mmCIF file with all atom_site columns, C-alpha atoms in Angstrom:
data_model
loop_
_atom_site.group_PDB
_atom_site.id
_atom_site.type_symbol
_atom_site.label_atom_id
_atom_site.label_alt_id
_atom_site.label_comp_id
_atom_site.label_asym_id
_atom_site.label_entity_id
_atom_site.label_seq_id
_atom_site.pdbx_PDB_ins_code
_atom_site.Cartn_x
_atom_site.Cartn_y
_atom_site.Cartn_z
_atom_site.occupancy
_atom_site.B_iso_or_equiv
_atom_site.pdbx_formal_charge
_atom_site.auth_seq_id
_atom_site.auth_comp_id
_atom_site.auth_asym_id
_atom_site.auth_atom_id
_atom_site.pdbx_PDB_model_num
ATOM 1   C CA . UNK A 1 1   ? 182.302 121.847 81.492 1.00 0.00 ? 24  UNK A CA 1
ATOM 2   C CA . UNK A 1 2   ? 182.717 119.357 83.904 1.00 0.00 ? 25  UNK A CA 1
ATOM 3   C CA . UNK A 1 3   ? 179.445 117.434 85.319 1.00 0.00 ? 26  UNK A CA 1
ATOM 4   C CA . UNK A 1 4   ? 180.816 118.171 88.573 1.00 0.00 ? 27  UNK A CA 1
ATOM 5   C CA . UNK A 1 5   ? 180.371 121.894 87.942 1.00 0.00 ? 28  UNK A CA 1
ATOM 6   C CA . UNK A 1 6   ? 176.848 121.913 87.172 1.00 0.00 ? 29  UNK A CA 1
ATOM 7   C CA . UNK A 1 7   ? 174.103 121.772 89.741 1.00 0.00 ? 30  UNK A CA 1
ATOM 8   C CA . UNK A 1 8   ? 171.532 119.785 87.293 1.00 0.00 ? 31  UNK A CA 1
ATOM 9   C CA . UNK A 1 9   ? 172.409 117.021 84.761 1.00 0.00 ? 32  UNK A CA 1
ATOM 10  C CA . UNK A 1 10  ? 171.592 113.962 83.605 1.00 0.00 ? 33  UNK A CA 1
ATOM 11  C CA . UNK A 1 11  ? 172.979 110.818 84.498 1.00 0.00 ? 34  UNK A CA 1
ATOM 12  C CA . UNK A 1 12  ? 175.183 108.680 82.121 1.00 0.00 ? 35  UNK A CA 1
ATOM 13  C CA . UNK A 1 13  ? 172.681 105.589 81.850 1.00 0.00 ? 36  UNK A CA 1
ATOM 14  C CA . UNK A 1 14  ? 170.876 108.691 79.529 1.00 0.00 ? 37  UNK A CA 1
ATOM 15  C CA . UNK A 1 15  ? 173.929 108.393 76.916 1.00 0.00 ? 38  UNK A CA 1
ATOM 16  C CA . UNK A 1 16  ? 173.636 104.432 77.524 1.00 0.00 ? 39  UNK A CA 1
ATOM 17  C CA . UNK A 1 17  ? 170.222 104.352 76.236 1.00 0.00 ? 40  UNK A CA 1
ATOM 18  C CA . UNK A 1 18  ? 170.628 106.687 73.409 1.00 0.00 ? 41  UNK A CA 1
ATOM 19  C CA . UNK A 1 19  ? 173.647 104.728 72.032 1.00 0.00 ? 42  UNK A CA 1
ATOM 20  C CA . UNK A 1 20  ? 172.021 101.765 72.487 1.00 0.00 ? 43  UNK A CA 1
ATOM 21  C CA . UNK A 1 21  ? 168.774 103.134 70.405 1.00 0.00 ? 44  UNK A CA 1
ATOM 22  C CA . UNK A 1 22  ? 171.235 104.136 67.455 1.00 0.00 ? 45  UNK A CA 1
ATOM 23  C CA . UNK A 1 23  ? 172.718 100.630 67.519 1.00 0.00 ? 46  UNK A CA 1
ATOM 24  C CA . UNK A 1 24  ? 169.584 99.443  66.431 1.00 0.00 ? 47  UNK A CA 1
ATOM 25  C CA . UNK A 1 25  ? 169.282 101.561 63.756 1.00 0.00 ? 48  UNK A CA 1
ATOM 26  C CA . UNK A 1 26  ? 171.430 99.626  61.211 1.00 0.00 ? 49  UNK A CA 1
ATOM 27  C CA . UNK A 1 27  ? 169.504 96.735  62.169 1.00 0.00 ? 50  UNK A CA 1
ATOM 28  C CA . UNK A 1 28  ? 165.677 98.217  61.509 1.00 0.00 ? 51  UNK A CA 1
ATOM 29  C CA . UNK A 1 29  ? 167.205 100.080 58.251 1.00 0.00 ? 52  UNK A CA 1
ATOM 30  C CA . UNK A 1 30  ? 168.520 96.763  56.977 1.00 0.00 ? 53  UNK A CA 1
ATOM 31  C CA . UNK A 1 31  ? 165.299 94.769  57.414 1.00 0.00 ? 54  UNK A CA 1
ATOM 32  C CA . UNK A 1 32  ? 163.580 97.712  55.191 1.00 0.00 ? 55  UNK A CA 1
ATOM 33  C CA . UNK A 1 33  ? 165.808 97.619  52.648 1.00 0.00 ? 56  UNK A CA 1
ATOM 34  C CA . UNK A 1 34  ? 165.882 93.768  52.092 1.00 0.00 ? 57  UNK A CA 1
ATOM 35  C CA . UNK A 1 35  ? 162.137 93.502  53.201 1.00 0.00 ? 58  UNK A CA 1
ATOM 36  C CA . UNK A 1 36  ? 160.189 95.787  50.517 1.00 0.00 ? 59  UNK A CA 1
ATOM 37  C CA . UNK A 1 37  ? 156.615 95.654  51.844 1.00 0.00 ? 60  UNK A CA 1
ATOM 38  C CA . UNK A 1 38  ? 157.584 96.035  55.661 1.00 0.00 ? 61  UNK A CA 1
ATOM 39  C CA . UNK A 1 39  ? 156.954 99.482  56.507 1.00 0.00 ? 62  UNK A CA 1
ATOM 40  C CA . UNK A 1 40  ? 156.995 98.746  59.887 1.00 0.00 ? 63  UNK A CA 1
ATOM 41  C CA . UNK A 1 41  ? 160.879 98.811  59.673 1.00 0.00 ? 64  UNK A CA 1
ATOM 42  C CA . UNK A 1 42  ? 161.149 101.982 58.149 1.00 0.00 ? 65  UNK A CA 1
ATOM 43  C CA . UNK A 1 43  ? 159.125 103.211 61.085 1.00 0.00 ? 66  UNK A CA 1
ATOM 44  C CA . UNK A 1 44  ? 161.044 101.562 63.977 1.00 0.00 ? 67  UNK A CA 1
ATOM 45  C CA . UNK A 1 45  ? 164.162 102.562 62.228 1.00 0.00 ? 68  UNK A CA 1
ATOM 46  C CA . UNK A 1 46  ? 162.771 106.362 62.429 1.00 0.00 ? 69  UNK A CA 1
ATOM 47  C CA . UNK A 1 47  ? 161.675 105.699 66.131 1.00 0.00 ? 70  UNK A CA 1
ATOM 48  C CA . UNK A 1 48  ? 164.983 104.455 67.352 1.00 0.00 ? 71  UNK A CA 1
ATOM 49  C CA . UNK A 1 49  ? 167.001 107.217 65.276 1.00 0.00 ? 72  UNK A CA 1
ATOM 50  C CA . UNK A 1 50  ? 164.653 110.109 67.086 1.00 0.00 ? 73  UNK A CA 1
ATOM 51  C CA . UNK A 1 51  ? 165.212 108.394 70.449 1.00 0.00 ? 74  UNK A CA 1
ATOM 52  C CA . UNK A 1 52  ? 168.793 107.793 70.341 1.00 0.00 ? 75  UNK A CA 1
ATOM 53  C CA . UNK A 1 53  ? 169.889 111.440 69.080 1.00 0.00 ? 76  UNK A CA 1
ATOM 54  C CA . UNK A 1 54  ? 167.428 113.073 71.768 1.00 0.00 ? 77  UNK A CA 1
ATOM 55  C CA . UNK A 1 55  ? 168.434 111.137 74.397 1.00 0.00 ? 78  UNK A CA 1
ATOM 56  C CA . UNK A 1 56  ? 172.348 111.698 73.628 1.00 0.00 ? 79  UNK A CA 1
ATOM 57  C CA . UNK A 1 57  ? 171.171 115.312 72.909 1.00 0.00 ? 80  UNK A CA 1
ATOM 58  C CA . UNK A 1 58  ? 169.792 115.495 76.473 1.00 0.00 ? 81  UNK A CA 1
ATOM 59  C CA . UNK A 1 59  ? 172.517 113.750 78.312 1.00 0.00 ? 82  UNK A CA 1
ATOM 60  C CA . UNK A 1 60  ? 174.965 116.076 76.561 1.00 0.00 ? 83  UNK A CA 1
ATOM 61  C CA . UNK A 1 61  ? 173.426 119.591 76.733 1.00 0.00 ? 84  UNK A CA 1
ATOM 62  C CA . UNK A 1 62  ? 170.197 119.719 79.238 1.00 0.00 ? 85  UNK A CA 1
ATOM 63  C CA . UNK A 1 63  ? 171.762 121.121 82.276 1.00 0.00 ? 86  UNK A CA 1
ATOM 64  C CA . UNK A 1 64  ? 171.488 124.081 84.850 1.00 0.00 ? 87  UNK A CA 1
ATOM 65  C CA . UNK A 1 65  ? 174.380 125.870 86.569 1.00 0.00 ? 88  UNK A CA 1
ATOM 66  C CA . UNK A 1 66  ? 173.992 128.266 89.434 1.00 0.00 ? 89  UNK A CA 1
ATOM 67  C CA . UNK A 1 67  ? 176.267 131.315 88.978 1.00 0.00 ? 90  UNK A CA 1
ATOM 68  C CA . UNK A 1 68  ? 175.199 133.036 92.107 1.00 0.00 ? 91  UNK A CA 1
ATOM 69  C CA . UNK A 1 69  ? 172.215 131.972 94.689 1.00 0.00 ? 92  UNK A CA 1
ATOM 70  C CA . UNK A 1 70  ? 169.863 134.223 93.230 1.00 0.00 ? 93  UNK A CA 1
ATOM 71  C CA . UNK A 1 71  ? 170.490 133.260 89.540 1.00 0.00 ? 94  UNK A CA 1
ATOM 72  C CA . UNK A 1 72  ? 171.128 130.026 87.107 1.00 0.00 ? 95  UNK A CA 1
ATOM 73  C CA . UNK A 1 73  ? 171.953 129.212 83.783 1.00 0.00 ? 96  UNK A CA 1
ATOM 74  C CA . UNK A 1 74  ? 169.583 126.575 82.133 1.00 0.00 ? 97  UNK A CA 1
ATOM 75  C CA . UNK A 1 75  ? 170.720 125.019 79.172 1.00 0.00 ? 98  UNK A CA 1
ATOM 76  C CA . UNK A 1 76  ? 168.262 123.254 76.698 1.00 0.00 ? 99  UNK A CA 1
ATOM 77  C CA . UNK A 1 77  ? 169.009 119.831 75.107 1.00 0.00 ? 100 UNK A CA 1
ATOM 78  C CA . UNK A 1 78  ? 170.095 122.171 71.879 1.00 0.00 ? 101 UNK A CA 1
ATOM 79  C CA . UNK A 1 79  ? 172.474 123.894 73.745 1.00 0.00 ? 102 UNK A CA 1
ATOM 80  C CA . UNK A 1 80  ? 170.700 127.213 74.211 1.00 0.00 ? 103 UNK A CA 1
ATOM 81  C CA . UNK A 1 81  ? 171.310 128.933 77.349 1.00 0.00 ? 104 UNK A CA 1
ATOM 82  C CA . UNK A 1 82  ? 168.927 131.251 79.075 1.00 0.00 ? 105 UNK A CA 1
ATOM 83  C CA . UNK A 1 83  ? 169.636 133.092 82.458 1.00 0.00 ? 106 UNK A CA 1
ATOM 84  C CA . UNK A 1 84  ? 166.845 132.788 85.351 1.00 0.00 ? 107 UNK A CA 1
ATOM 85  C CA . UNK A 1 85  ? 166.752 134.235 88.616 1.00 0.00 ? 108 UNK A CA 1
ATOM 86  C CA . UNK A 1 86  ? 165.487 132.117 91.310 1.00 0.00 ? 109 UNK A CA 1
ATOM 87  C CA . UNK A 1 87  ? 162.730 135.324 91.904 1.00 0.00 ? 110 UNK A CA 1
ATOM 88  C CA . UNK A 1 88  ? 161.590 134.539 89.177 1.00 0.00 ? 111 UNK A CA 1
ATOM 89  C CA . UNK A 1 89  ? 160.016 130.932 90.053 1.00 0.00 ? 112 UNK A CA 1
ATOM 90  C CA . UNK A 1 90  ? 156.425 131.241 89.790 1.00 0.00 ? 113 UNK A CA 1
ATOM 91  C CA . UNK A 1 91  ? 155.328 127.344 90.361 1.00 0.00 ? 114 UNK A CA 1
ATOM 92  C CA . UNK A 1 92  ? 156.417 123.720 90.267 1.00 0.00 ? 115 UNK A CA 1
ATOM 93  C CA . UNK A 1 93  ? 154.222 121.144 87.991 1.00 0.00 ? 116 UNK A CA 1
ATOM 94  C CA . UNK A 1 94  ? 154.632 117.783 88.197 1.00 0.00 ? 117 UNK A CA 1
ATOM 95  C CA . UNK A 1 95  ? 154.228 115.530 85.486 1.00 0.00 ? 118 UNK A CA 1
ATOM 96  C CA . UNK A 1 96  ? 155.387 112.041 84.217 1.00 0.00 ? 119 UNK A CA 1
ATOM 97  C CA . UNK A 1 97  ? 158.951 111.548 84.748 1.00 0.00 ? 120 UNK A CA 1
ATOM 98  C CA . UNK A 1 98  ? 159.175 115.073 85.017 1.00 0.00 ? 121 UNK A CA 1
ATOM 99  C CA . UNK A 1 99  ? 159.100 118.435 86.711 1.00 0.00 ? 122 UNK A CA 1
ATOM 100 C CA . UNK A 1 100 ? 158.149 121.774 85.123 1.00 0.00 ? 123 UNK A CA 1
ATOM 101 C CA . UNK A 1 101 ? 159.555 125.339 87.025 1.00 0.00 ? 124 UNK A CA 1
ATOM 102 C CA . UNK A 1 102 ? 157.105 127.918 85.584 1.00 0.00 ? 125 UNK A CA 1
ATOM 103 C CA . UNK A 1 103 ? 159.178 131.230 85.462 1.00 0.00 ? 126 UNK A CA 1
ATOM 104 C CA . UNK A 1 104 ? 157.654 134.666 84.644 1.00 0.00 ? 127 UNK A CA 1
ATOM 105 C CA . UNK A 1 105 ? 159.501 134.314 81.087 1.00 0.00 ? 128 UNK A CA 1
ATOM 106 C CA . UNK A 1 106 ? 159.572 130.700 80.298 1.00 0.00 ? 129 UNK A CA 1
ATOM 107 C CA . UNK A 1 107 ? 159.776 127.402 81.724 1.00 0.00 ? 130 UNK A CA 1
ATOM 108 C CA . UNK A 1 108 ? 162.776 125.120 82.952 1.00 0.00 ? 131 UNK A CA 1
ATOM 109 C CA . UNK A 1 109 ? 162.214 121.143 82.456 1.00 0.00 ? 132 UNK A CA 1
ATOM 110 C CA . UNK A 1 110 ? 163.979 118.588 85.057 1.00 0.00 ? 133 UNK A CA 1
ATOM 111 C CA . UNK A 1 111 ? 164.129 115.274 84.220 1.00 0.00 ? 134 UNK A CA 1
ATOM 112 C CA . UNK A 1 112 ? 163.174 112.849 86.933 1.00 0.00 ? 135 UNK A CA 1
ATOM 113 C CA . UNK A 1 113 ? 166.406 111.236 86.850 1.00 0.00 ? 136 UNK A CA 1
ATOM 114 C CA . UNK A 1 114 ? 168.330 114.490 86.487 1.00 0.00 ? 137 UNK A CA 1
ATOM 115 C CA . UNK A 1 115 ? 170.868 114.484 89.244 1.00 0.00 ? 138 UNK A CA 1
ATOM 116 C CA . UNK A 1 116 ? 170.522 117.800 91.071 1.00 0.00 ? 139 UNK A CA 1
ATOM 117 C CA . UNK A 1 117 ? 172.712 119.564 93.805 1.00 0.00 ? 140 UNK A CA 1
ATOM 118 C CA . UNK A 1 118 ? 171.597 120.208 97.227 1.00 0.00 ? 141 UNK A CA 1
ATOM 119 C CA . UNK A 1 119 ? 172.201 123.952 96.938 1.00 0.00 ? 142 UNK A CA 1
ATOM 120 C CA . UNK A 1 120 ? 169.887 123.723 93.585 1.00 0.00 ? 143 UNK A CA 1
ATOM 121 C CA . UNK A 1 121 ? 166.991 122.409 95.218 1.00 0.00 ? 144 UNK A CA 1
ATOM 122 C CA . UNK A 1 122 ? 167.411 124.619 98.288 1.00 0.00 ? 145 UNK A CA 1
ATOM 123 C CA . UNK A 1 123 ? 167.675 127.503 95.789 1.00 0.00 ? 146 UNK A CA 1
ATOM 124 C CA . UNK A 1 124 ? 164.171 126.215 94.073 1.00 0.00 ? 147 UNK A CA 1
ATOM 125 C CA . UNK A 1 125 ? 162.526 125.513 97.502 1.00 0.00 ? 148 UNK A CA 1
ATOM 126 C CA . UNK A 1 126 ? 163.070 128.542 98.908 1.00 0.00 ? 149 UNK A CA 1
ATOM 127 C CA . UNK A 1 127 ? 161.917 130.347 95.705 1.00 0.00 ? 150 UNK A CA 1
ATOM 128 C CA . UNK A 1 128 ? 158.711 128.633 95.645 1.00 0.00 ? 151 UNK A CA 1
ATOM 129 C CA . UNK A 1 129 ? 158.246 129.336 99.488 1.00 0.00 ? 152 UNK A CA 1
ATOM 130 C CA . UNK A 1 130 ? 158.150 132.904 98.759 1.00 0.00 ? 153 UNK A CA 1
ATOM 131 C CA . UNK A 1 131 ? 155.777 132.659 95.169 1.00 0.00 ? 154 UNK A CA 1
#
């Protein structure tokens, strides 16, 4: 699915950051292998690997697409899709760098850097006014 067809998606720089973190992994692994007592290099490798894979997965998969004026499909970073109705929105919680839509049966995480369509924002705001 094209990014332009989505009503919420992450910008390309998230993927770029993930690729950068993954590019650092061989360096950390190399230094761990040549310095036998340097466990911090292994810790750095694991940290950057997890961050890199997570960033790429989030950029690739995490999105929302409105299927009508009353419903949308949310896709998690692992590609699982859930269909929600805007009428199920109960609250919006702001966190550090993200927002969480609290729904009747679930939660939808929206990163603050996510690109959101005007109609998606308007639908969420209308649902919150009714809640």
